[in-house]
């Protein structure tokens, strides 16, 4: 992995913990952070020892407090499109990542930070977490996929409300409206996130990859084509060692030892 200025990566067994660490700016996403995020996820992509990723923010106050407003303030129309596209590209890469990605939100997830959490496959948060899309208060709109992903996750009505008011949502409401899966105490957030993810990483890696592919394909595809795609992946999995192992383990009443093949 190339030298990183604003991102730290730590490994705990099969889980890689990626922390955005720009604490003096509440981990705000400048161009360098976005580029480094892309590099980190590309390098974890082919690392067979990694079976799941936790994305989090360093420090006590923020996951990510948004795109860097100092940088955004300097943009013109052309660079604005580029800023948006660069972020979208990295966020889409995370969304299409072949291993489960869990956002562990321990504080502010605002603007681009909320959009980043939305691009992860799942989200958990601490009780002090705050989610929001305050962009309209700055005279812009969410530009990293937030106008698309939020409504897909929580429905049009609430997504429109949150996007147009710019209001912050606390962890309790975020869980109630389906924005996050669980709320944990701040001090144990990372440990609890690992426990959450380990319920997932014990499953067959190839099956999980294909489940994610099928789920995301269905978001953009008409039902008949999505069903065809699901059947193809289902059939493909029948040829994997993981399927043989998973079923043998059940029959032999033991834990499966998946190799990801
Ligand atoms: N971009 C650039 N810098 C940011 C930032 C952002 N999105 N969010 C916070 N910062 C910086 C602040 O400017 C401040 O820097 P300074 O110490 O050099 O002045 C530092 O991070 C700490 O933030 P501060 O505002 O002092 O903390 P706070 O606890 O009083 O408030 C927030 C926290 C999150 C409510 C507030 O920082 C905020 O509203 N941030 C912007 C959120 C936003 O609009 N995001 C969407 C951007 S598109």
Coordinates of C-alpha atoms and ligand atoms in Angstrom, one line a residue:
X1 CA 0.0 0.0 0.0
X2 CA 1.4 3.4 -1.0
X3 CA 2.3 5.9 1.8
X4 CA -0.9 7.3 3.3
X5 CA -1.3 10.7 4.9
X6 CA -4.9 10.6 6.1
X7 CA -5.9 7.0 6.2
X8 CA -4.8 4.3 8.6
X9 CA -5.4 0.6 8.0
X10 CA -5.2 -2.0 10.8
X11 CA -5.9 -5.7 10.6
X12 CA -7.6 -7.8 13.1
X13 CA -7.7 -11.4 11.8
X14 CA -9.8 -11.4 8.7
X15 CA -11.1 -7.9 9.2
X16 CA -9.4 -4.8 7.9
X17 CA -10.2 -1.6 9.8
X18 CA -9.9 1.5 7.6
X19 CA -9.8 4.8 9.6
X20 CA -10.1 8.2 8.0
X21 CA -7.7 10.3 10.2
X22 CA -7.8 14.0 9.6
X23 CA -9.0 14.9 13.1
X24 CA -8.3 18.6 13.0
X25 CA -10.9 19.0 10.3
X26 CA -13.3 16.3 11.7
X27 CA -12.1 13.9 9.0
X28 CA -13.5 16.1 6.2
X29 CA -12.9 14.7 2.8
X30 CA -10.5 16.7 0.8
X31 CA -9.3 15.5 -2.6
X32 CA -6.3 13.7 -1.0
X33 CA -8.5 11.7 1.4
X34 CA -10.8 10.6 -1.5
X35 CA -7.8 9.5 -3.6
X36 CA -6.3 7.6 -0.6
X37 CA -9.6 5.9 0.1
X38 CA -9.7 4.6 -3.4
X39 CA -6.1 3.4 -3.2
X40 CA -6.8 1.6 0.1
X41 CA -9.9 -0.2 -1.1
X42 CA -8.1 -1.2 -4.4
X43 CA -5.3 -2.8 -2.4
X44 CA -7.7 -4.6 -0.1
X45 CA -9.7 -5.9 -3.0
X46 CA -7.3 -8.8 -3.9
X47 CA -6.0 -9.5 -0.4
X48 CA -7.4 -13.0 0.2
X49 CA -6.8 -12.7 3.9
X50 CA -9.3 -9.9 4.2
X51 CA -12.9 -11.1 4.4
X52 CA -14.6 -7.9 5.6
X53 CA -13.8 -4.2 6.0
X54 CA -14.9 -1.7 8.7
X55 CA -14.7 1.9 7.6
X56 CA -14.6 4.4 10.4
X57 CA -13.4 7.9 11.4
X58 CA -10.5 8.5 13.8
X59 CA -11.1 10.5 17.0
X60 CA -14.1 10.8 19.3
X61 CA -16.2 13.5 17.4
X62 CA -16.7 12.4 13.8
X63 CA -17.0 9.7 11.2
X64 CA -16.6 12.3 8.5
X65 CA -18.0 15.9 8.8
X66 CA -18.5 16.2 5.0
X67 CA -16.5 17.1 1.9
X68 CA -13.9 19.8 2.7
X69 CA -15.8 23.1 2.5
X70 CA -12.5 25.0 2.1
X71 CA -11.9 23.1 -1.2
X72 CA -15.5 23.2 -2.4
X73 CA -15.6 27.0 -1.9
X74 CA -13.0 27.3 -4.7
X75 CA -14.7 25.2 -7.4
X76 CA -16.2 26.4 -10.6
X77 CA -18.7 24.5 -12.8
X78 CA -16.1 22.3 -14.5
X79 CA -14.1 21.5 -11.4
X80 CA -17.4 20.9 -9.5
X81 CA -18.4 18.2 -11.9
X82 CA -14.9 16.6 -11.5
X83 CA -15.1 16.8 -7.7
X84 CA -18.5 15.1 -7.8
X85 CA -17.4 12.4 -10.3
X86 CA -14.2 11.6 -8.5
X87 CA -16.1 11.1 -5.2
X88 CA -18.8 9.1 -6.9
X89 CA -16.2 6.8 -8.5
X90 CA -14.6 5.9 -5.2
X91 CA -17.9 5.6 -3.4
X92 CA -19.3 3.3 -6.1
X93 CA -16.1 1.2 -5.9
X94 CA -16.8 0.8 -2.2
X95 CA -20.5 -0.1 -2.9
X96 CA -19.4 -2.7 -5.4
X97 CA -16.7 -4.1 -3.2
X98 CA -16.8 -7.9 -3.3
X99 CA -16.4 -8.2 0.5
X100 CA -18.8 -6.8 3.1
X101 CA -18.1 -3.2 4.1
X102 CA -19.5 -2.0 7.4
X103 CA -19.5 1.7 8.3
X104 CA -18.9 2.2 12.1
X105 CA -20.1 5.8 12.7
X106 CA -18.9 7.3 16.0
X107 CA -20.0 10.9 15.7
X108 CA -20.8 13.3 12.8
X109 CA -21.6 11.7 9.4
X110 CA -22.6 14.8 7.5
X111 CA -22.7 15.6 3.8
X112 CA -20.1 13.5 2.0
X113 CA -19.6 11.6 5.3
X114 CA -23.2 10.5 5.3
X115 CA -23.0 9.7 1.6
X116 CA -19.9 7.6 2.3
X117 CA -21.7 5.7 5.0
X118 CA -24.6 5.2 2.5
X119 CA -22.1 3.7 0.0
X120 CA -21.1 1.0 2.5
X121 CA -23.1 -2.2 2.6
X122 CA -24.2 -1.7 6.2
X123 CA -23.9 0.8 8.9
X124 CA -23.7 0.7 12.7
X125 CA -23.3 3.8 15.0
X126 CA -22.6 5.0 18.5
X127 CA -25.3 6.7 20.5
X128 CA -23.7 10.1 19.9
X129 CA -23.7 9.7 16.1
X130 CA -25.4 12.4 13.9
X131 CA -26.4 11.9 10.3
X132 CA -27.4 14.6 7.9
X133 CA -27.1 16.2 4.5
X134 CA -26.6 19.9 5.2
X135 CA -25.6 20.7 1.6
X136 CA -28.6 22.8 0.7
X137 CA -27.6 25.2 3.5
X138 CA -24.3 25.8 1.6
X139 CA -26.1 26.3 -1.7
X140 CA -25.2 22.9 -3.2
X141 CA -26.7 19.4 -3.3
X142 CA -25.2 16.1 -2.2
X143 CA -22.9 15.2 -5.1
X144 CA -21.4 11.8 -4.0
X145 CA -24.5 9.7 -4.7
X146 CA -26.5 10.9 -1.7
X147 CA -29.6 12.1 -3.7
X148 CA -29.8 8.5 -5.1
X149 CA -28.7 6.2 -2.3
X150 CA -30.6 7.8 0.6
X151 CA -34.0 7.3 -0.9
X152 CA -33.2 3.8 -1.9
X153 CA -32.3 3.0 1.7
X154 CA -35.0 4.9 3.7
X155 CA -37.7 5.7 1.1
X156 CA -38.5 8.9 -0.9
X157 CA -40.5 10.8 1.7
X158 CA -37.9 10.8 4.4
X159 CA -35.0 11.2 2.0
X160 CA -36.6 14.3 0.6
X161 CA -37.3 15.6 4.1
X162 CA -33.7 15.1 5.2
X163 CA -32.2 16.5 2.0
X164 CA -34.3 19.6 1.9
X165 CA -34.2 20.5 5.6
X166 CA -30.5 19.5 6.1
X167 CA -31.6 18.4 9.6
X168 CA -29.4 16.1 11.6
X169 CA -30.8 12.7 12.7
X170 CA -29.6 11.2 15.9
X171 CA -28.7 7.5 16.2
X172 CA -32.0 6.4 17.7
X173 CA -34.0 7.9 14.8
X174 CA -31.4 6.7 12.3
X175 CA -32.0 3.1 13.5
X176 CA -35.8 3.6 13.5
X177 CA -35.8 4.7 9.8
X178 CA -33.5 2.0 8.6
X179 CA -30.4 4.2 8.1
X180 CA -28.4 2.0 10.4
X181 CA -28.6 -1.6 11.7
X182 CA -27.6 -1.1 15.4
X183 CA -26.6 1.5 18.0
X184 CA -23.7 0.7 20.4
X185 CA -22.0 2.6 23.2
X186 CA -19.2 5.0 21.9
X187 CA -16.5 3.3 23.9
X188 CA -17.2 -0.2 22.5
X189 CA -18.2 0.8 19.0
X190 CA -15.3 -0.7 17.2
X191 CA -15.4 -4.0 19.1
X192 CA -19.1 -4.2 18.7
X193 CA -18.7 -3.5 14.9
X194 CA -16.2 -6.3 14.7
X195 CA -18.6 -8.7 16.5
X196 CA -21.3 -7.6 14.1
X197 CA -19.1 -8.2 11.0
X198 CA -17.8 -11.5 12.3
X199 CA -21.4 -12.9 12.1
X200 CA -21.0 -12.2 8.4
X201 CA -17.3 -13.1 7.7
X202 CA -17.8 -16.6 9.0
X203 CA -20.0 -17.3 6.0
X204 CA -18.8 -18.4 2.5
X205 CA -16.8 -15.5 0.9
X206 CA -17.8 -16.5 -2.7
X207 CA -21.5 -16.7 -1.7
X208 CA -21.4 -13.3 0.0
X209 CA -19.7 -11.8 -3.0
X210 CA -22.4 -13.1 -5.3
X211 CA -25.2 -12.2 -2.9
X212 CA -24.0 -8.6 -3.0
X213 CA -23.7 -8.7 -6.8
X214 CA -27.2 -10.0 -7.1
X215 CA -28.7 -7.5 -4.6
X216 CA -27.0 -4.5 -6.3
X217 CA -27.7 -5.7 -9.8
X218 CA -31.4 -5.8 -8.9
X219 CA -31.4 -2.2 -7.9
X220 CA -30.7 -1.1 -11.5
X221 CA -32.4 -4.0 -13.4
X222 CA -35.9 -5.0 -14.3
X223 CA -37.3 -7.9 -12.3
X224 CA -37.1 -10.6 -15.0
X225 CA -33.4 -9.8 -15.8
X226 CA -32.6 -9.6 -12.1
X227 CA -34.1 -13.0 -11.5
X228 CA -32.1 -14.5 -14.5
X229 CA -29.0 -13.0 -13.0
X230 CA -29.7 -14.5 -9.6
X231 CA -30.3 -17.9 -11.1
X232 CA -27.0 -17.8 -12.9
X233 CA -25.1 -16.9 -9.8
X234 CA -27.0 -19.6 -7.8
X235 CA -26.0 -22.2 -10.4
X236 CA -22.4 -20.9 -10.4
X237 CA -22.1 -21.4 -6.7
X238 CA -23.0 -25.1 -7.0
X239 CA -19.5 -25.5 -8.6
X240 CA -17.6 -24.0 -5.6
X241 CA -15.6 -25.8 -2.9
X242 CA -17.3 -23.4 -0.5
X243 CA -20.8 -24.9 -1.3
X244 CA -19.5 -28.5 -0.8
X245 CA -17.9 -27.4 2.5
X246 CA -20.9 -25.5 3.8
X247 CA -23.3 -28.4 3.1
X248 CA -20.9 -31.1 4.4
X249 CA -20.3 -29.1 7.6
X250 CA -24.1 -28.9 8.2
X251 CA -24.5 -32.7 7.6
X252 CA -21.5 -33.5 9.8
X253 CA -22.7 -31.1 12.5
X254 CA -19.5 -29.0 12.5
X255 CA -18.4 -25.5 11.7
X256 CA -17.7 -24.8 8.0
X257 CA -14.1 -23.9 7.1
X258 CA -14.6 -21.8 3.9
X259 CA -11.6 -21.2 1.6
X260 CA -13.2 -18.7 -0.7
X261 CA -13.1 -21.0 -3.7
Ligands
LIG1 N1 -14.9 20.9 5.7 C1 -13.8 21.6 6.2 N2 -13.6 21.8 7.5 C2 -14.4 21.3 8.4 C3 -15.6 20.6 8.0 C4 -15.8 20.4 6.6 N3 -16.9 19.8 6.1 N4 -16.3 20.2 9.1 C5 -15.6 20.7 10.1 N5 -14.5 21.3 9.7 C6 -13.4 21.9 10.5 C7 -13.8 23.3 11.1 O1 -13.7 24.3 10.2 C8 -12.9 23.4 12.2 O2 -11.6 23.8 11.7 P1 -10.7 25.0 12.4 O3 -10.5 24.5 13.8 O4 -9.5 25.1 11.6 O5 -11.7 26.2 12.4 C9 -12.7 21.9 12.7 O6 -13.1 21.1 11.6 C10 -13.6 21.6 13.9 O7 -14.9 21.9 13.6 P2 -15.9 22.9 14.5 O8 -16.9 23.5 13.6 O9 -15.0 23.8 15.3 O10 -16.5 21.8 15.4 P3 -17.9 21.9 16.2 O11 -17.9 20.8 17.2 O12 -18.2 23.3 16.7 O13 -19.0 21.6 15.0 C11 -19.9 20.5 13.1 C12 -19.1 20.4 14.4 C13 -19.8 19.1 12.4 C14 -21.4 20.7 13.5 C15 -19.4 21.6 12.2 O14 -18.0 21.5 12.1 C16 -20.0 21.7 10.8 O15 -21.1 22.1 10.7 N6 -19.3 21.2 9.8 C17 -19.7 21.3 8.5 C18 -20.7 20.2 8.1 C19 -21.1 20.3 6.7 O16 -21.8 21.2 6.3 N7 -20.8 19.2 5.9 C20 -21.2 19.1 4.6 C21 -20.2 19.6 3.7 S1 -20.7 19.5 2.0

